[in-house]
Each structure stands twice: as structure tokens, then as C-alpha cells.
Coordinates of C-alpha atoms in Angstrom, one line a residue:
X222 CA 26.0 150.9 -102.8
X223 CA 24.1 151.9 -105.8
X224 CA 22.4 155.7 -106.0
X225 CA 18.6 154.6 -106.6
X226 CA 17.0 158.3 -107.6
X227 CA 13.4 156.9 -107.6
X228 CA 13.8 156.1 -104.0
X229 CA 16.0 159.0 -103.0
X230 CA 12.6 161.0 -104.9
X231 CA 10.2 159.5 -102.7
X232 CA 12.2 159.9 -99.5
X233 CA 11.9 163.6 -100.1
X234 CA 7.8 163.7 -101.0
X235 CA 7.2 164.8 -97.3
X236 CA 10.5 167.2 -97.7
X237 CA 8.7 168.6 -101.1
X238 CA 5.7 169.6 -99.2
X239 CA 7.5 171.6 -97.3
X240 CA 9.9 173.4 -99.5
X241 CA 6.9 174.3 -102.3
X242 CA 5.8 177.4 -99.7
X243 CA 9.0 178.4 -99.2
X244 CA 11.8 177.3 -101.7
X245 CA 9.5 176.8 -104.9
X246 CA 11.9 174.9 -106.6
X247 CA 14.7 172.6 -106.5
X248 CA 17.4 174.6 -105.1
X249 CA 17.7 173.6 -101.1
X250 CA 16.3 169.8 -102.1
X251 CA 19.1 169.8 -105.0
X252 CA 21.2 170.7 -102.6
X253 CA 20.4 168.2 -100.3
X254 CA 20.3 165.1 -102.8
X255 CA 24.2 165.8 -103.9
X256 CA 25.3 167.3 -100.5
X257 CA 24.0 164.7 -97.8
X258 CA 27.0 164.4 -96.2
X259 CA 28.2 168.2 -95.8
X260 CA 27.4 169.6 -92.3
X261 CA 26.6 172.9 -94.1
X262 CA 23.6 171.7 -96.2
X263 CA 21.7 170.1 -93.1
X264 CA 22.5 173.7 -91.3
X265 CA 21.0 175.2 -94.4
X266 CA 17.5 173.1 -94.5
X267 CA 16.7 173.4 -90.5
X268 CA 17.7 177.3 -90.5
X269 CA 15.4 177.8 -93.3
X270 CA 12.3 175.3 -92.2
X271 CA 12.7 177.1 -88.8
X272 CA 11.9 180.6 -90.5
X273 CA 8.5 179.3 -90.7
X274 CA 7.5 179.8 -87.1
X275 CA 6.1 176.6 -85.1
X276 CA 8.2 174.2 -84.1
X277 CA 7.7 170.3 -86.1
X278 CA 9.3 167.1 -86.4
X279 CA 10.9 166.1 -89.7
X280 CA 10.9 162.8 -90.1
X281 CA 13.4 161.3 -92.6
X282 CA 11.2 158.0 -93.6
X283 CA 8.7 157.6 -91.3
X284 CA 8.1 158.7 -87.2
X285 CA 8.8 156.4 -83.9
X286 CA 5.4 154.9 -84.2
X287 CA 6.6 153.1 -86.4
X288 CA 9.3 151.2 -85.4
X289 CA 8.8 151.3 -81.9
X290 CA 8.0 147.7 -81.7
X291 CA 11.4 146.7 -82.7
X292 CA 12.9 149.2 -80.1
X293 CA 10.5 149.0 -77.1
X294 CA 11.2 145.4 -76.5
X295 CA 14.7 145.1 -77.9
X296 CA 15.6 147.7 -74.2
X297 CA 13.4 145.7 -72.5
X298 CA 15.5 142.4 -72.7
X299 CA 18.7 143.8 -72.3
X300 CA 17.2 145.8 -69.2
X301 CA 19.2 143.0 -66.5
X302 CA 20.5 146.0 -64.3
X303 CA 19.0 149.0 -62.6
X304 CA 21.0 151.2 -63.8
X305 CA 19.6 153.2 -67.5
X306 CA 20.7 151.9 -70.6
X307 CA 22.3 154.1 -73.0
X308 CA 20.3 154.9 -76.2
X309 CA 22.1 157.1 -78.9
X310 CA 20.2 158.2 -81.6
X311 CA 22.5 159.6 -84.4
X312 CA 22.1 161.8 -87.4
X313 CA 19.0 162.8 -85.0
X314 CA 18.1 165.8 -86.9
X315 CA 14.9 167.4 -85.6
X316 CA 12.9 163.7 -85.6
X317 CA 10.8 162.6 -82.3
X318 CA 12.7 159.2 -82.2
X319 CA 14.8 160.2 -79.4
X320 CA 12.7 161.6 -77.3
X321 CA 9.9 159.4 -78.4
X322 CA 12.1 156.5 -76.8
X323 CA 13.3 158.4 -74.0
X324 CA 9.1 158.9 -73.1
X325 CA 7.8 155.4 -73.8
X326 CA 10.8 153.1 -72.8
X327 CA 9.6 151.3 -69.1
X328 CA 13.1 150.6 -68.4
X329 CA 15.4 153.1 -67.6
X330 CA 17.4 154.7 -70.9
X331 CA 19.8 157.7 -71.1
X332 CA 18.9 158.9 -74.4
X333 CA 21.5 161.1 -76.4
X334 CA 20.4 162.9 -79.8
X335 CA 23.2 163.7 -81.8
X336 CA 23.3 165.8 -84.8
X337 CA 26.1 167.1 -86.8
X338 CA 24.1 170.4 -87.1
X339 CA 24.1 172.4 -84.1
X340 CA 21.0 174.1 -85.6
X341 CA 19.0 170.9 -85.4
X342 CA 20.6 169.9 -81.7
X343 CA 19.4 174.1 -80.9
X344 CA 16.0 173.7 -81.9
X345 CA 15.6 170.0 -80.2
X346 CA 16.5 171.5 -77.1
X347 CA 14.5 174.6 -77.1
X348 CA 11.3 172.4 -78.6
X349 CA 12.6 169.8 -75.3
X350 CA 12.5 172.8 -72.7
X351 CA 9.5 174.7 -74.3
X352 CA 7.2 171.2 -73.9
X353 CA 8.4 169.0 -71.4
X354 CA 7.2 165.4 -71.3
X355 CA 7.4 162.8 -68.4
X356 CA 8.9 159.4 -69.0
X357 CA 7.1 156.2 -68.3
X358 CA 10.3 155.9 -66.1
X359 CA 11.3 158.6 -64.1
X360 CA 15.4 157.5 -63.9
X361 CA 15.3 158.1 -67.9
X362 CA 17.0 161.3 -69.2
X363 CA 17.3 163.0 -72.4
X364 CA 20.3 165.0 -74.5
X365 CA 21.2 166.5 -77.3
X366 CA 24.6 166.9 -78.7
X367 CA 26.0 168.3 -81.3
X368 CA 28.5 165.6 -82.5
X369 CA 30.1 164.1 -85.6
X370 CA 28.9 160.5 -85.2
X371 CA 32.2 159.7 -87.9
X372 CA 34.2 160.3 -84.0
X373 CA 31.9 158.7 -81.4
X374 CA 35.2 157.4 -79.6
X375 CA 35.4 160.9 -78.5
X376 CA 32.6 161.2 -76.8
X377 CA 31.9 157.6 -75.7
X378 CA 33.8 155.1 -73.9
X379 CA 34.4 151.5 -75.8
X380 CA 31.3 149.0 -75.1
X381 CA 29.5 151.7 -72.6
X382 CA 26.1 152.4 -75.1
X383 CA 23.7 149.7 -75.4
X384 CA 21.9 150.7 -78.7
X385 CA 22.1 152.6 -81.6
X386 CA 19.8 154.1 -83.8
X387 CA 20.3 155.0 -87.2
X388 CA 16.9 156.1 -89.0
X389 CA 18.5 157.3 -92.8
X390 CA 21.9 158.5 -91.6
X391 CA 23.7 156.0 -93.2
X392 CA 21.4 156.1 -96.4
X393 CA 22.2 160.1 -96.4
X394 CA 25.7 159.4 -96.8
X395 CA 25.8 156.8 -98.9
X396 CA 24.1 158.8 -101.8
X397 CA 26.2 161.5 -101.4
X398 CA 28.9 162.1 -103.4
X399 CA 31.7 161.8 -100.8
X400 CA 29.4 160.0 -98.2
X401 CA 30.4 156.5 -98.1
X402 CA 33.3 156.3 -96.6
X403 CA 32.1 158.5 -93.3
X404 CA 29.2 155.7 -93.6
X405 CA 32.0 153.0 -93.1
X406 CA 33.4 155.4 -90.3
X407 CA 30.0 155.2 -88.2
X408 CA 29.9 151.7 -88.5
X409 CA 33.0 151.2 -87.3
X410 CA 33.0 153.7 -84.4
X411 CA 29.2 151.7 -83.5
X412 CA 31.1 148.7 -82.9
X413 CA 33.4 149.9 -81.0
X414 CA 31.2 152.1 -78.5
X415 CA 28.4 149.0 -78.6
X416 CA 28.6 146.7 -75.5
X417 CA 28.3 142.9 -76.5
X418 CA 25.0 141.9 -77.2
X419 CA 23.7 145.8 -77.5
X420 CA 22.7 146.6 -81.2
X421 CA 22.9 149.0 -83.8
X422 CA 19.8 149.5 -85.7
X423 CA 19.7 151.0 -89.3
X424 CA 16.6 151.6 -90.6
X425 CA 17.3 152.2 -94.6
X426 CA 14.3 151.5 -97.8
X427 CA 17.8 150.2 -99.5
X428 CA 16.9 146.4 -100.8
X429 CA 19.0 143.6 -98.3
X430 CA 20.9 142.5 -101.3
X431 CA 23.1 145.3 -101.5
X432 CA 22.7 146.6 -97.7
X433 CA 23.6 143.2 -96.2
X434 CA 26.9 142.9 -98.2
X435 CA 27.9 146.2 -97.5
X436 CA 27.6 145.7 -93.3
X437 CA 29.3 142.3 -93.9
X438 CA 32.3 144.0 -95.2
X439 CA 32.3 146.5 -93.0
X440 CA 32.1 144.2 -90.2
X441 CA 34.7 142.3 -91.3
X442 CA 37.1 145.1 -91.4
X443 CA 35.9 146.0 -87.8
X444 CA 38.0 145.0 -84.6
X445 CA 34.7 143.5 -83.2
X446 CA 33.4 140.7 -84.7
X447 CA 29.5 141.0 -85.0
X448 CA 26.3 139.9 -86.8
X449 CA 23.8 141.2 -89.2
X450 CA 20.2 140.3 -89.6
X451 CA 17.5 142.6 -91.4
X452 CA 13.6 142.5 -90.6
X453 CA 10.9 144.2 -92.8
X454 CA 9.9 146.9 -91.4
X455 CA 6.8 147.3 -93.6
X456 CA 5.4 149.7 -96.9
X457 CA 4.7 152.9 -96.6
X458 CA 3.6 155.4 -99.8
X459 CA 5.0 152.8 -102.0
X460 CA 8.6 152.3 -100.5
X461 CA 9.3 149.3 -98.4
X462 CA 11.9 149.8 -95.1
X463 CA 13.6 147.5 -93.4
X464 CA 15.5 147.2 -89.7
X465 CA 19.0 146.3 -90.2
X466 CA 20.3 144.8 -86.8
X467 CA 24.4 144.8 -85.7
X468 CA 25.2 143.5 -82.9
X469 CA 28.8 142.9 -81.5
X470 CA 29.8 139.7 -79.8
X471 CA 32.8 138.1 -77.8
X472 CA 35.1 135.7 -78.8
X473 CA 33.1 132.7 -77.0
X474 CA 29.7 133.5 -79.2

């Protein structure tokens, strides 16, 4: 994976906003651009953004509204039971995506939002409890965990979730210093906690030339064989994202 530092600059121009009021310079995002990986840093940068009072989403690329027309329907087709699918969104951070799936999905989810930082997973609940929300289906639920996503065996059974979402987890990691490897690790827990056909979604401005080979690999070093596909997502401020889709398959595919 190569470090791109233009593009790890513009993924923090919404972060710069916020620390010019309160941080002034360089030190938190500094910290943050060499430390992605460290539970300690992301502790660090929602303690200190929740000094400022009100309650407010940060959104690590861009918000749900954005990519909910890759998820919306994706739950819709594997919706061929009554019983909720299981949506885990990791590296969840403070962003809506969670919850924004948990309210607008017409099928039935069980949402988890999972964050290493158990200051993030605090102030998602208390926001969660504070303003509730219906759901467009009233058998969805909502969580949030703190969890290291490098471990989801722990806390998930093999093939019981039906998606994933991963919106700049794995693009965290893999410009940290010592990130990559725990990137590997999530892919490989994803496959094995993925039911067949369910898919892990990684939404990433990295270019499919090097993203693509890296997933190969990993998948190739995975138990469960799988395939990768990648859809662009669109532009926005200057950067292009894409949706990297993994999805696990049986012998017979």
C-alpha cells in the first residue's frame, strides 16, 4: 500500500476545521496521521472534540447519504427471511452510518457500531438515548460496542453477519506506521464472520490499482475463498472514493 500524503491531507480538511478553534496547530492531527492505528490517539481526538459542547457526527470521507444507494439495496436483496439481518459497522467512530442504516433500511437489520475507542462507542450511545429515532422497520435494533474489529471471532459467530462496513478503517491503518498488518487481520476476521453471499464493503479514496491487489492477496491467504469488485463511488472536494465489495462464497460458486 503506498502512504499518498496529498490524499491523507485532504481527508483531514473537514478534521482541520475543527482542530483550528481548539488545537491551533498540528499537534492532535500529527498525531493522528502517524498514529492511526493506536487506540490511544482516536481516545485522544473524540475526548478533546467532545470538550466543545454539542454533540456532532464526524464523518471520515463523506456521511451515509452518500453511499446509501450501494447499501439500501444491497440489504434489501439479501432480505429472503424475516428474521433482521446483521449489519456491523466497524471502526464506527462517532459517524451516522450506523444508525443512519439502522433508520432507513425497510428490511429488518440489527445494527452493531463498533469502535476501538470506548470514548467514541460512549458518546454514540448517549447522542442514541438523548435523540431517539424510529426505524422505517420497527424489528431493527441498534448497538454500540466497544470492540477490536482485529478479533471479531470473539464477539461473532462464523458466517452469522450479513454485511460489513468499513468507511476509512482500513485506509486508517494502512497509513499508519504499524497499521497494515491489523488491516490484513480485519479482513480476514470479515471473511470468516460473513455468511456466503453477505459482503464487506470498504469505502477507501485509495486508486483500485493498488487496493484491488492488496484484497486479492488477502483473500487468497483467507480460509474463505471470496470475490472483489470495486464501484466508483463518485468526487467529492477533489478526491474520488470508491466501494470495494468482498463477498465470501462456497465451494460450488
Amino acid at each position: 500500500m503506498l502512504l499518498v500524503l496529498s490524499r491523507v491531507s485532504l481527508a483531514f480538511q473537514s478534521l482541520r476545521k475543527v482542530s483550528a478553534r481548539r488545537w491551533h496547530h498540528t499537534s492532535l492531527i500529527n498525531d493522528l496521521i502517524n498514529n492511526m492505528d493506536k487506540k490511544a490517539t482516536w481516545d485522544r481526538f473524540y475526548t478533546e472534540n467532545s470538550k466543545k459542547g454539542n454533540f456532532k457526527n464526524f464523518e471520515w470521507f463523506f456521511g451515509f447519504p452518500s453511499v446509501k444507494d450501494y447499501i439500501l439495496p444491497l440489504l434489501q436483496s439479501m432480505s429472503d427471511t424475516p428474521a433482521p439481518l446483521h449489519v456491523l459497522d466497524i471502526g464506527c467512530g462517532t459517524s451516522a452510518l450506523g444508525p443512519g442504516i439502522y433508520t432507513h433500511s425497510q428490511c429488518a437489520v440489527k445494527v452493531t457500531c463498533a469502535d476501538i475507542s470506548p470514548v467514541a462507542v460512549r458518546l454514540m450511545q448517549e447522542h442514541a438515548e438523548s435523540t431517539p429515532v424510529q426505524p422505517c422497520n420497527p424489528a431493527s435494533t441498534l448497538f454500540f460496542r466497544e470492540m477490536d474489529c482485529t478479533e471479531l471471532e470473539g464477539h461473532f459467530k462464523p458466517r452469522s453477519l450479513s454485511l460489513i462496513v468499513d468507511k476509512g478503517t482500513t485506509d486508517a491503518l494502512v497509513r499508519s506506521k504499524e497499521g497494515q498488518a491489523k488491516a490484513g487481520q480485519i479482513v480476514q476476521q470479515c471473511l470468516t464472520v460473513l455468511r456466503c453471499s453477505g459482503s464487506l464493503l470498504q469505502f477507501s479514496d485509495e486508486d483500485p490499482d493498488a487496493r484491488l491487489l492488496w484484497l486479492e492477496n488477502e483473500c487468497q491467504n483467507s480460509e474463505a475463498a471470496a470475490d472483489v469488485s470495486v464501484h466508483e463511488v463518485g468526487e467529492l472536494r477533489g478526491v474520488t472514493y470508491f466501494c470495494y465489495q468482498i463477498t465470501p462464497y462456497t465451494a460450488q460458486h
